[in-house]
Short mmCIF file of N, CA and C in Angstrom, two decimals:
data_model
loop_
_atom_site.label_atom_id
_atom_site.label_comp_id
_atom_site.label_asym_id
_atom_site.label_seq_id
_atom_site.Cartn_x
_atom_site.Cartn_y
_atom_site.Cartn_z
N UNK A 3 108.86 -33.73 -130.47
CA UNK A 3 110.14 -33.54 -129.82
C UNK A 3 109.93 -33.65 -128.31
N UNK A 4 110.77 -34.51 -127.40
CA UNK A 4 110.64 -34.64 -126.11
C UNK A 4 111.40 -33.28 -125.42
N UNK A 5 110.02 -33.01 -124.52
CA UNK A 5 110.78 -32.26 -123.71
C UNK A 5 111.32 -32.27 -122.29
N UNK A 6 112.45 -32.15 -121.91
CA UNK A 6 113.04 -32.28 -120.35
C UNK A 6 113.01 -30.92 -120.08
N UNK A 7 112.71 -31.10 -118.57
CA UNK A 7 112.41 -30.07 -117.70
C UNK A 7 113.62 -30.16 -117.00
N UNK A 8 114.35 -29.10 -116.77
CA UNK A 8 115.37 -28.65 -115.65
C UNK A 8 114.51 -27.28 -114.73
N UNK A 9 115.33 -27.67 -113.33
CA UNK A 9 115.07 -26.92 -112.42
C UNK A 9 116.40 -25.99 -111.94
N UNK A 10 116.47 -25.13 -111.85
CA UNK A 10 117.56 -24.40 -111.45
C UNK A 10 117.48 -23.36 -110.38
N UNK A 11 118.33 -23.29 -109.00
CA UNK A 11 117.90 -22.13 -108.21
C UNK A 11 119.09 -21.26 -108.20
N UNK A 12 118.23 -19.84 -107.85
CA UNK A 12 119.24 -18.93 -107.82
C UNK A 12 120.48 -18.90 -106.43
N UNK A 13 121.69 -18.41 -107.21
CA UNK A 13 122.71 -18.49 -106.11
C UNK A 13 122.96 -17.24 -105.35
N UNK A 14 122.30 -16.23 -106.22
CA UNK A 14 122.37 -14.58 -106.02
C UNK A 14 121.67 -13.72 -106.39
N UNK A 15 121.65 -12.62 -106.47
CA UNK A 15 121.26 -11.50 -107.24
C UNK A 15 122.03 -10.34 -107.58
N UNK A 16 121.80 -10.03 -108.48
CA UNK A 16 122.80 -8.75 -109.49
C UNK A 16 121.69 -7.85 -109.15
N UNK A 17 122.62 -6.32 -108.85
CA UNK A 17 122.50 -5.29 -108.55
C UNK A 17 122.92 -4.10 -109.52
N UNK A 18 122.21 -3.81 -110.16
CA UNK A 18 122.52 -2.30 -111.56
C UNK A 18 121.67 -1.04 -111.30
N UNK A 19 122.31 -0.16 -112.08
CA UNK A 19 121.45 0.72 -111.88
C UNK A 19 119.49 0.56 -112.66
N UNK A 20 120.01 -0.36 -113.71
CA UNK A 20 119.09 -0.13 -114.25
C UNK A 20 117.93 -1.05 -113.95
N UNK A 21 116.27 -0.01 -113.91
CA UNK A 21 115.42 -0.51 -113.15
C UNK A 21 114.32 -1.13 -114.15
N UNK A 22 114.65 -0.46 -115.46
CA UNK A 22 113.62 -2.06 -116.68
C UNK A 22 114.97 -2.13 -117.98
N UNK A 23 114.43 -2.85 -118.45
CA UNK A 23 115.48 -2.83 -119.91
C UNK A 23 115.29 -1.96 -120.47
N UNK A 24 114.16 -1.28 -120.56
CA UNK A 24 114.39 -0.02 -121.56
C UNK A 24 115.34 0.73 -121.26
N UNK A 25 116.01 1.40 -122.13
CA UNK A 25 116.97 2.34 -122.33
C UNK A 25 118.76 1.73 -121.76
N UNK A 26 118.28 0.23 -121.53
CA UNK A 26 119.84 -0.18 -121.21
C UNK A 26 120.86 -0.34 -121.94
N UNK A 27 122.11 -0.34 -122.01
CA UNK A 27 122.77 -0.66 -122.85
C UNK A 27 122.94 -2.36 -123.56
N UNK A 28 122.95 -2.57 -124.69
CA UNK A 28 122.23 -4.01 -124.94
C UNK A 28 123.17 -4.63 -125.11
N UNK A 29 124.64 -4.40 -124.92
CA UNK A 29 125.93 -5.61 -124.41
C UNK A 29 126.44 -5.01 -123.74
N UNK A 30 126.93 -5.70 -122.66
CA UNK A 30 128.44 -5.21 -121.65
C UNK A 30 129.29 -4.25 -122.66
N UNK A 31 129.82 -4.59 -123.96
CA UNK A 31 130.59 -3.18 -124.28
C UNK A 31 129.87 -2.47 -124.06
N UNK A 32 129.21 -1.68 -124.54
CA UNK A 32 128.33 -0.74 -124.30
C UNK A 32 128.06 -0.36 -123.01
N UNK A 33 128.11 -0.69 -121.43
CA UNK A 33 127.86 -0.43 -120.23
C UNK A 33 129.36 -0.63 -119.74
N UNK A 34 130.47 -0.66 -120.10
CA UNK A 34 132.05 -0.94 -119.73
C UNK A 34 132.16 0.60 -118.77
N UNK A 35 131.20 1.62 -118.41
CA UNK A 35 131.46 2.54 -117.03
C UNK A 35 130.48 1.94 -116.41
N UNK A 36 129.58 1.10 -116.63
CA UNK A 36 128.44 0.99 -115.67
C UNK A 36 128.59 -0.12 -114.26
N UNK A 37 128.58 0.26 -113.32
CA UNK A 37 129.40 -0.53 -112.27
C UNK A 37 128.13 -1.30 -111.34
N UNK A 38 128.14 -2.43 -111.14
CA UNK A 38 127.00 -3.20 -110.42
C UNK A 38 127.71 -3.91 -109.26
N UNK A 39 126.63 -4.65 -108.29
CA UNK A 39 127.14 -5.90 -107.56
C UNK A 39 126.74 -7.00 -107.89
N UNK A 40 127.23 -8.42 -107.42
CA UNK A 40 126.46 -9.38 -107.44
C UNK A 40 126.52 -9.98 -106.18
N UNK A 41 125.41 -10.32 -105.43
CA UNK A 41 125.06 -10.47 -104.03
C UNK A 41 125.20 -12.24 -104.35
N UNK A 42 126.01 -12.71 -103.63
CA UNK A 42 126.11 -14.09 -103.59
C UNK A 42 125.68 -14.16 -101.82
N UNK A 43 124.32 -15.71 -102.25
CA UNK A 43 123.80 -15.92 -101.27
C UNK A 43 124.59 -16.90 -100.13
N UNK A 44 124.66 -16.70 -99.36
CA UNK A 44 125.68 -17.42 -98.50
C UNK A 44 126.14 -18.63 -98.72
N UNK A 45 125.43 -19.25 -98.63
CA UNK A 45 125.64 -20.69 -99.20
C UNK A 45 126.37 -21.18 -100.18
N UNK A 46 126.32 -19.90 -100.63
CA UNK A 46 127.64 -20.54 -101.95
C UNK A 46 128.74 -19.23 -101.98
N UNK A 47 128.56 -18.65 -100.98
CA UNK A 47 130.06 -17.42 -100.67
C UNK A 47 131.44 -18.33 -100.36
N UNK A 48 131.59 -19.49 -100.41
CA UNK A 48 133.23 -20.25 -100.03
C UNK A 48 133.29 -20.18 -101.74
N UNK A 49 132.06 -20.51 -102.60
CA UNK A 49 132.93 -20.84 -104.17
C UNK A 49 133.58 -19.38 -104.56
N UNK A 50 133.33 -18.33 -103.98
CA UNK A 50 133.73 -16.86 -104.92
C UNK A 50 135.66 -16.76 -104.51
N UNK A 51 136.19 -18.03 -103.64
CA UNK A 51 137.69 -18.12 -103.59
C UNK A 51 138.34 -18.17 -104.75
N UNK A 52 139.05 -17.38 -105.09
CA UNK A 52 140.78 -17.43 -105.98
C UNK A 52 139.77 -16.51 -107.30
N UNK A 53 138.81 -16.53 -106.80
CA UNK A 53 138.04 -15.83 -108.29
C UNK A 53 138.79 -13.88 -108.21
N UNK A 54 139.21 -13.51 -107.45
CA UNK A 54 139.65 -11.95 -107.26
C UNK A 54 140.87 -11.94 -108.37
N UNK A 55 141.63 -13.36 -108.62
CA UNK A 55 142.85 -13.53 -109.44
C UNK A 55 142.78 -13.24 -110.56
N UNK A 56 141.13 -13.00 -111.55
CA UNK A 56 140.73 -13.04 -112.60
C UNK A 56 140.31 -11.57 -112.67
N UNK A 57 140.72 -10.81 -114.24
CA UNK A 57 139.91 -9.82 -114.50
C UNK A 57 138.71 -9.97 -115.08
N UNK A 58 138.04 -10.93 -115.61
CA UNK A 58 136.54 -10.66 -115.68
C UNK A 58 136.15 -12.37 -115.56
N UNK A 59 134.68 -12.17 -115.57
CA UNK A 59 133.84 -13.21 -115.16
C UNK A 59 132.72 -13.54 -116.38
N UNK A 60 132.35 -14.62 -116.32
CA UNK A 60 130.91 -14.36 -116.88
C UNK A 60 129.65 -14.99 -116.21
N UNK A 61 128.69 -14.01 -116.31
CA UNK A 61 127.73 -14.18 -115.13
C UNK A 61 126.79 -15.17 -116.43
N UNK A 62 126.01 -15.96 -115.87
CA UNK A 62 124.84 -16.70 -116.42
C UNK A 62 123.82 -16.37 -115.30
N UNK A 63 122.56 -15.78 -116.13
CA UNK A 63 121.34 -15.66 -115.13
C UNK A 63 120.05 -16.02 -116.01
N UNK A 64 118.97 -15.45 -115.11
CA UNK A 64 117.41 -15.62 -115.76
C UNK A 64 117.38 -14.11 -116.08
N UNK A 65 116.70 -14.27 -117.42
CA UNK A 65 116.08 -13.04 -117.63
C UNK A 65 114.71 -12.54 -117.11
N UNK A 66 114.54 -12.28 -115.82
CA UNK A 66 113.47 -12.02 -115.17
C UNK A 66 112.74 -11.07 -116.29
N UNK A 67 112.90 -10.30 -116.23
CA UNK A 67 112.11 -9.04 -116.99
C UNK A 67 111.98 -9.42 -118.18
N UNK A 68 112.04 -10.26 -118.67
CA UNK A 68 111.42 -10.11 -120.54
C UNK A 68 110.21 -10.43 -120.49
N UNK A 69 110.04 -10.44 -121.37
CA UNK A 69 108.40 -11.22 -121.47
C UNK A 69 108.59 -12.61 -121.91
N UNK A 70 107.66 -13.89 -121.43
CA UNK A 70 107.38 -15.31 -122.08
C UNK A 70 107.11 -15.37 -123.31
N UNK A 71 106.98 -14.78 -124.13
CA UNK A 71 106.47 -14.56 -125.18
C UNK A 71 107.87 -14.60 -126.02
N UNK A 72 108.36 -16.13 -126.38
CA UNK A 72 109.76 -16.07 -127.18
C UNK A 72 109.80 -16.27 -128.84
N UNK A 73 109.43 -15.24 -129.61
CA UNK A 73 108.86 -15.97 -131.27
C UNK A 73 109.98 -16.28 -131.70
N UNK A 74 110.57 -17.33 -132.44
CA UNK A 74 111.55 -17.58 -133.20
C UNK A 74 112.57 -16.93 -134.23
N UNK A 75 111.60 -15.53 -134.09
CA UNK A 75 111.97 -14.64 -135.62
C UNK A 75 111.86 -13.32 -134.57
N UNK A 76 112.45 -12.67 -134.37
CA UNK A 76 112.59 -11.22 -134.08
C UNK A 76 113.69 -10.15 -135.02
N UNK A 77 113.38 -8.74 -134.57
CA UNK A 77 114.40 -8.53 -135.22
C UNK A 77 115.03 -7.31 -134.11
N UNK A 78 116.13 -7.74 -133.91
CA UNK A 78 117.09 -7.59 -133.21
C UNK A 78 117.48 -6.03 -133.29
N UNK A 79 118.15 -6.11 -131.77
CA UNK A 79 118.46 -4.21 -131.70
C UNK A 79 119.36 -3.39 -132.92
N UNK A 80 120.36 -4.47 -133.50
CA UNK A 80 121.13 -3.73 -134.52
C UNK A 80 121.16 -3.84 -135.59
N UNK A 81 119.44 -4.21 -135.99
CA UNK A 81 118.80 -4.54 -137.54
C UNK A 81 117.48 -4.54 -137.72
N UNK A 82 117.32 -4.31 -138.68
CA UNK A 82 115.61 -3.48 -139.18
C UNK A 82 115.11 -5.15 -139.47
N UNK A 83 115.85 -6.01 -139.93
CA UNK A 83 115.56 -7.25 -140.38
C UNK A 83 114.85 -8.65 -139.55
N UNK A 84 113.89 -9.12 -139.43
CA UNK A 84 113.66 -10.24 -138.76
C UNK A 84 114.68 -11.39 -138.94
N UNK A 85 115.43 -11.98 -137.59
CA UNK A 85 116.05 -12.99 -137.74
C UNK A 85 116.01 -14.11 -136.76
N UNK A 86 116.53 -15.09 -137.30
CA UNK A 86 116.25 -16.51 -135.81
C UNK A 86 116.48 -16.23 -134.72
N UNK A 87 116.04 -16.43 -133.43
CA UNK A 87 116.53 -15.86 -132.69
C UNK A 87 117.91 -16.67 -131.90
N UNK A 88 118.05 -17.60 -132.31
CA UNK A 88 119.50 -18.30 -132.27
C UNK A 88 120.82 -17.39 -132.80
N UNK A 89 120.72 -16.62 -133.73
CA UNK A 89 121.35 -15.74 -134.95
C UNK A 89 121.56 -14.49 -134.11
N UNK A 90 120.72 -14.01 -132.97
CA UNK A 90 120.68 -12.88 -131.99
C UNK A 90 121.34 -13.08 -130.80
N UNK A 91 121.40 -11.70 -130.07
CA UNK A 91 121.09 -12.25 -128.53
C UNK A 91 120.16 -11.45 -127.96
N UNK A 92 118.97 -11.41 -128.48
CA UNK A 92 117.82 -10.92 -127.94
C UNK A 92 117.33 -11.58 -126.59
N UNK A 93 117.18 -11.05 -125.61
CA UNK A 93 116.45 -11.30 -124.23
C UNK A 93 115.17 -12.32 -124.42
N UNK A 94 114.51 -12.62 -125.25
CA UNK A 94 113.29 -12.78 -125.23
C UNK A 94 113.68 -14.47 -126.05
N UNK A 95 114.28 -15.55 -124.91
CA UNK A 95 114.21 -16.64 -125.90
C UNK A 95 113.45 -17.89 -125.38
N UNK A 96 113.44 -19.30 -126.13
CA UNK A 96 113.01 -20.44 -125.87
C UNK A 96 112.96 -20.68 -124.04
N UNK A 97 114.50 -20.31 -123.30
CA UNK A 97 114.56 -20.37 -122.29
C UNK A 97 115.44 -19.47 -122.10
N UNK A 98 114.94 -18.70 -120.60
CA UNK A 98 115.13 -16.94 -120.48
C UNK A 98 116.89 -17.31 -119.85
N UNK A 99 117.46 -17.43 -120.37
CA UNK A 99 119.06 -17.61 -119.62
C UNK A 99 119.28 -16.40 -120.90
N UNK A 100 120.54 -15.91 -120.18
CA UNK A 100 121.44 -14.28 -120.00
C UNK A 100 122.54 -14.55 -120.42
N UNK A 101 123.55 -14.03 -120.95
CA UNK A 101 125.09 -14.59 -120.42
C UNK A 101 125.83 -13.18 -120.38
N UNK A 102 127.11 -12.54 -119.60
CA UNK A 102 127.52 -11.38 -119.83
C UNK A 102 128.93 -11.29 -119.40
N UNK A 103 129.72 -10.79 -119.96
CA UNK A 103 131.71 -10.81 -119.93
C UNK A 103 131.78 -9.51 -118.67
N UNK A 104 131.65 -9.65 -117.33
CA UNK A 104 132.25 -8.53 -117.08
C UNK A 104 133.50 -8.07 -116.05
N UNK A 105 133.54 -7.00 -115.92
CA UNK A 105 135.42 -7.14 -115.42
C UNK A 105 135.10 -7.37 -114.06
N UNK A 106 135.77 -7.71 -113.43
CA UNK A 106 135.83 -7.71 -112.06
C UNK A 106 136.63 -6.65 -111.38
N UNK A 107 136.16 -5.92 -110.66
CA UNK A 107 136.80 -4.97 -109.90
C UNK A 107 137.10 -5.39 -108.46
N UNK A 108 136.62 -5.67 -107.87
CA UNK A 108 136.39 -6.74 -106.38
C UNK A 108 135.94 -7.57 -105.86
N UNK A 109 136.53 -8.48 -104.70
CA UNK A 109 135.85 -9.71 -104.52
C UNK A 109 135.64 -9.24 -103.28
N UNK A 110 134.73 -9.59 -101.88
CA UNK A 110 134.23 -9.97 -100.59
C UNK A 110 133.80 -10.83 -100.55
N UNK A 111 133.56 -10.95 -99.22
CA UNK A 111 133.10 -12.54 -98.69
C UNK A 111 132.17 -12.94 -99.36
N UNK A 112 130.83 -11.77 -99.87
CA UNK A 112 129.84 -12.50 -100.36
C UNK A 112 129.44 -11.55 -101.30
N UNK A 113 130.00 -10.52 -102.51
CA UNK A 113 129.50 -9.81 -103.25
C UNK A 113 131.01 -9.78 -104.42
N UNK A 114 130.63 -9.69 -105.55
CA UNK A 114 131.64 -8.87 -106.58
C UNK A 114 131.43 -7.44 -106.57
N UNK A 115 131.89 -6.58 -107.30
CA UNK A 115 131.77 -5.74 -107.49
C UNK A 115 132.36 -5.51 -109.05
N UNK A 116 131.26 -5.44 -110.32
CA UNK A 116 131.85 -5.47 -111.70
C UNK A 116 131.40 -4.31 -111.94
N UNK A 117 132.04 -4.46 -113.32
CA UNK A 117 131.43 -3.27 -114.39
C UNK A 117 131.56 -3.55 -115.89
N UNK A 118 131.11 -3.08 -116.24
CA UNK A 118 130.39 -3.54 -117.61
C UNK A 118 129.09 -4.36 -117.79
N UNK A 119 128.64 -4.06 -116.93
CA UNK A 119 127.15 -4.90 -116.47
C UNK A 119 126.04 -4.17 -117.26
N UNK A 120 125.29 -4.93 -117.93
CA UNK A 120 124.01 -4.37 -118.53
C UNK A 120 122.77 -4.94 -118.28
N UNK A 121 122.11 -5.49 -117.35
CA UNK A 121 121.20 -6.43 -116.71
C UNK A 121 119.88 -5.53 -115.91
N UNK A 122 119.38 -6.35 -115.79
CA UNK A 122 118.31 -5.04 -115.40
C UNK A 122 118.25 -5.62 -113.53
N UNK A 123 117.97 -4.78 -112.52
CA UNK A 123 118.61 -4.97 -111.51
C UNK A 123 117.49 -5.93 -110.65
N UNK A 124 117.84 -6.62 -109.85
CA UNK A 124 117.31 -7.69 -109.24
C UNK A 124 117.57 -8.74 -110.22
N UNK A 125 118.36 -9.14 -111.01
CA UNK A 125 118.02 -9.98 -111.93
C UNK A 125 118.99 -11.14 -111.10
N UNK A 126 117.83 -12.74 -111.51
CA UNK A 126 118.12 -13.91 -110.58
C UNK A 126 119.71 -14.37 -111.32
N UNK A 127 120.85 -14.55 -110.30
CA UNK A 127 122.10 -15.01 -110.98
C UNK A 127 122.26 -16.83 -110.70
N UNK A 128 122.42 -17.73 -111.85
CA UNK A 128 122.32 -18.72 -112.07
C UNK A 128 123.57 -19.39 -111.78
N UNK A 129 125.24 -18.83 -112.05
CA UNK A 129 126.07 -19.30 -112.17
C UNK A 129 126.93 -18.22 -112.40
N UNK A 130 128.23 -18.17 -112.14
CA UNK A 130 129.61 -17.18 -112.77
C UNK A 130 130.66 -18.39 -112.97
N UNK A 131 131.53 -17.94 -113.65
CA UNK A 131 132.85 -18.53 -114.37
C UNK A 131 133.47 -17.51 -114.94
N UNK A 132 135.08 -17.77 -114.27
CA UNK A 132 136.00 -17.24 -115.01
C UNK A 132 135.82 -17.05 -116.40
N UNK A 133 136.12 -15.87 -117.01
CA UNK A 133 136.46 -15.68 -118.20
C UNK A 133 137.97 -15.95 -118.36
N UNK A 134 138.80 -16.99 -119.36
CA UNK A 134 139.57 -17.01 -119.85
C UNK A 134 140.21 -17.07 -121.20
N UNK A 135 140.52 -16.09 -121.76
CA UNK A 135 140.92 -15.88 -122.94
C UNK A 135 141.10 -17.21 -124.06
N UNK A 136 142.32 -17.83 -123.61
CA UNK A 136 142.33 -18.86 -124.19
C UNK A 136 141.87 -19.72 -124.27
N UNK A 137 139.79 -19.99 -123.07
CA UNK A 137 139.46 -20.77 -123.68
C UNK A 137 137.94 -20.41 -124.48
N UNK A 138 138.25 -19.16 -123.86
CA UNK A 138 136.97 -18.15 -124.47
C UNK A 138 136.28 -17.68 -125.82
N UNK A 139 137.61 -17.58 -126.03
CA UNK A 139 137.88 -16.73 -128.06
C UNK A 139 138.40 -17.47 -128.82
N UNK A 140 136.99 -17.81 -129.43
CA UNK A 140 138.20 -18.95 -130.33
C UNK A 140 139.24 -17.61 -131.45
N UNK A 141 140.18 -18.51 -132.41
CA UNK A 141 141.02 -17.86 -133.06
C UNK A 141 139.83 -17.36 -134.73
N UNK A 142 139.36 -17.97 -134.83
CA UNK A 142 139.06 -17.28 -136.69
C UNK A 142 136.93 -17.38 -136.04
N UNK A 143 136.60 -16.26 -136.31
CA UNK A 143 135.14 -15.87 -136.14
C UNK A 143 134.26 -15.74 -137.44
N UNK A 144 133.33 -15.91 -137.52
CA UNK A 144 132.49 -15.32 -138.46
C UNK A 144 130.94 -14.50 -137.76
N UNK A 145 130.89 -13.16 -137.72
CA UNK A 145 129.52 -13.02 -137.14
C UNK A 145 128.37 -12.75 -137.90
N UNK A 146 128.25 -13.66 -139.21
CA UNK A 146 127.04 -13.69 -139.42
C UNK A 146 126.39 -12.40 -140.40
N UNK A 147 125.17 -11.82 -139.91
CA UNK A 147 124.27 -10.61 -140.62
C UNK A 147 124.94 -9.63 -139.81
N UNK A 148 125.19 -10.17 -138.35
CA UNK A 148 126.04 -8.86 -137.43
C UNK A 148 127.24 -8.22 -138.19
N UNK A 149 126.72 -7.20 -138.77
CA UNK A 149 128.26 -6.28 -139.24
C UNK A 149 127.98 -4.60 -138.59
N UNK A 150 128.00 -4.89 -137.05
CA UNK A 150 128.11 -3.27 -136.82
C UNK A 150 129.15 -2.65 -136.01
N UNK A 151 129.35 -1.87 -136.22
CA UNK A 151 130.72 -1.74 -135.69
C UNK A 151 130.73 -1.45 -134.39
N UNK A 152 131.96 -1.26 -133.34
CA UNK A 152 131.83 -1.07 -131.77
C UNK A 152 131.56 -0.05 -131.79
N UNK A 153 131.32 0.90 -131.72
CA UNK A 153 131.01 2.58 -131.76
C UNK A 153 129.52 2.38 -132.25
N UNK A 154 128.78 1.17 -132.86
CA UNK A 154 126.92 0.92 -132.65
C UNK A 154 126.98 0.42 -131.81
N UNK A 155 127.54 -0.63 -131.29
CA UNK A 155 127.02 -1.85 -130.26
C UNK A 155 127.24 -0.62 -128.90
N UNK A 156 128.39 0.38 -128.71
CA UNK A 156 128.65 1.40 -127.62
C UNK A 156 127.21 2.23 -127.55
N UNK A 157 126.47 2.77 -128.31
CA UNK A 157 125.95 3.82 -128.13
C UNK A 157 124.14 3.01 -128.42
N UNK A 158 124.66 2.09 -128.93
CA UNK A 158 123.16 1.22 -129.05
C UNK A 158 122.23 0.90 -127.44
N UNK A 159 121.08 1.76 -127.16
CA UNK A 159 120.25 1.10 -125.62
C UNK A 159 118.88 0.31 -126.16
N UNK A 160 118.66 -0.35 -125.64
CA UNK A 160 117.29 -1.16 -125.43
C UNK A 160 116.32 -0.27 -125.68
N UNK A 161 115.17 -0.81 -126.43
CA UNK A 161 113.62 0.24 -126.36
C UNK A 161 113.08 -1.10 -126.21
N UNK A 162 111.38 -0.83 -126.98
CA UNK A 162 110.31 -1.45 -126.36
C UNK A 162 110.22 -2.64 -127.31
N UNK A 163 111.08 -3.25 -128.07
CA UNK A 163 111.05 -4.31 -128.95
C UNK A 163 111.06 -5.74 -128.17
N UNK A 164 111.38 -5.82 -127.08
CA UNK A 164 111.10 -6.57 -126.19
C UNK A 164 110.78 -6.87 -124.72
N UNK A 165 110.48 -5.97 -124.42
CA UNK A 165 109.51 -5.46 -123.19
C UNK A 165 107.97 -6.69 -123.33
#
């Protein structure tokens, strides 16, 4: 299989409380009080215009903190079971990209200010985009082995399964 190399630089950095993944909350539901920044580096502070119009965003970053070590088969925070890791959204993949829904509370010249952030802090930010409903969600879902309810995914934090 051929492989292409992409290069990508960071535009920012996200700011959380939290200082490793352990004990984080392991989706934005689950961190929906937890309030962060994202430091947009100057250079690209003119794109964060008309973005204040939107209640949430979604951030794309690097997962600095995981480990390189991406096996194909893990088993995931809300199952005893080994599964693909395509089938997850375990931190620990082929290539360390993030993705996360969170609200926007404020815009400035060169920072957001969200919440529902679950990221571990310094983490390199790759890209944001509007979240928009209608083109976000699709209408009929299936999730798979995932059957846990919001009240697990709320109270569910990170341990050492991928550290």
């Amino acid at each position: 299989m051929p492989k292409d190399t992409f290069s990508y630089e960071s535009i920012g950095v996200i700011r959380t409380p939290f200082e490793s993944p352990e004990g984080m909350p392991i989706q934005p539901i689950g961190a929906d009080s937890v309030t962060g920044t994202v430091e947009i580096d100057a250079s690209y502070a003119d794109g964060l215009a008309d973005l204040a119009e939107f209640s949430h965003c979604i951030l794309l970053y690097h997962f600095h903190a995981s480990s390189d070590d991406a096996p194909l088969r893990v088993e995931p925070f809300l199952d005893d079971e080994r599964r693909g890791v395509f089938s997850t959204r375990a931190p620990q993949r082929p290539n360390s990209i993030g993705l996360s829904i969170v609200a926007i509370e404020s815009v400035t010249e060169q920072e957001l200010t969200v919440s529902g952030i679950d990221v571990v802090d310094g983490t390199p930010l790759l890209d944001l985009k509007p979240f928009v409903p209608e083109f976000d969600i699709p209408s009929k879902v299936q999730t798979g082995w995932l059957d846990a309810s919001e009240s697990t995914i709320r109270s569910e934090q990170a341990d050492k399964r991928f550290l």
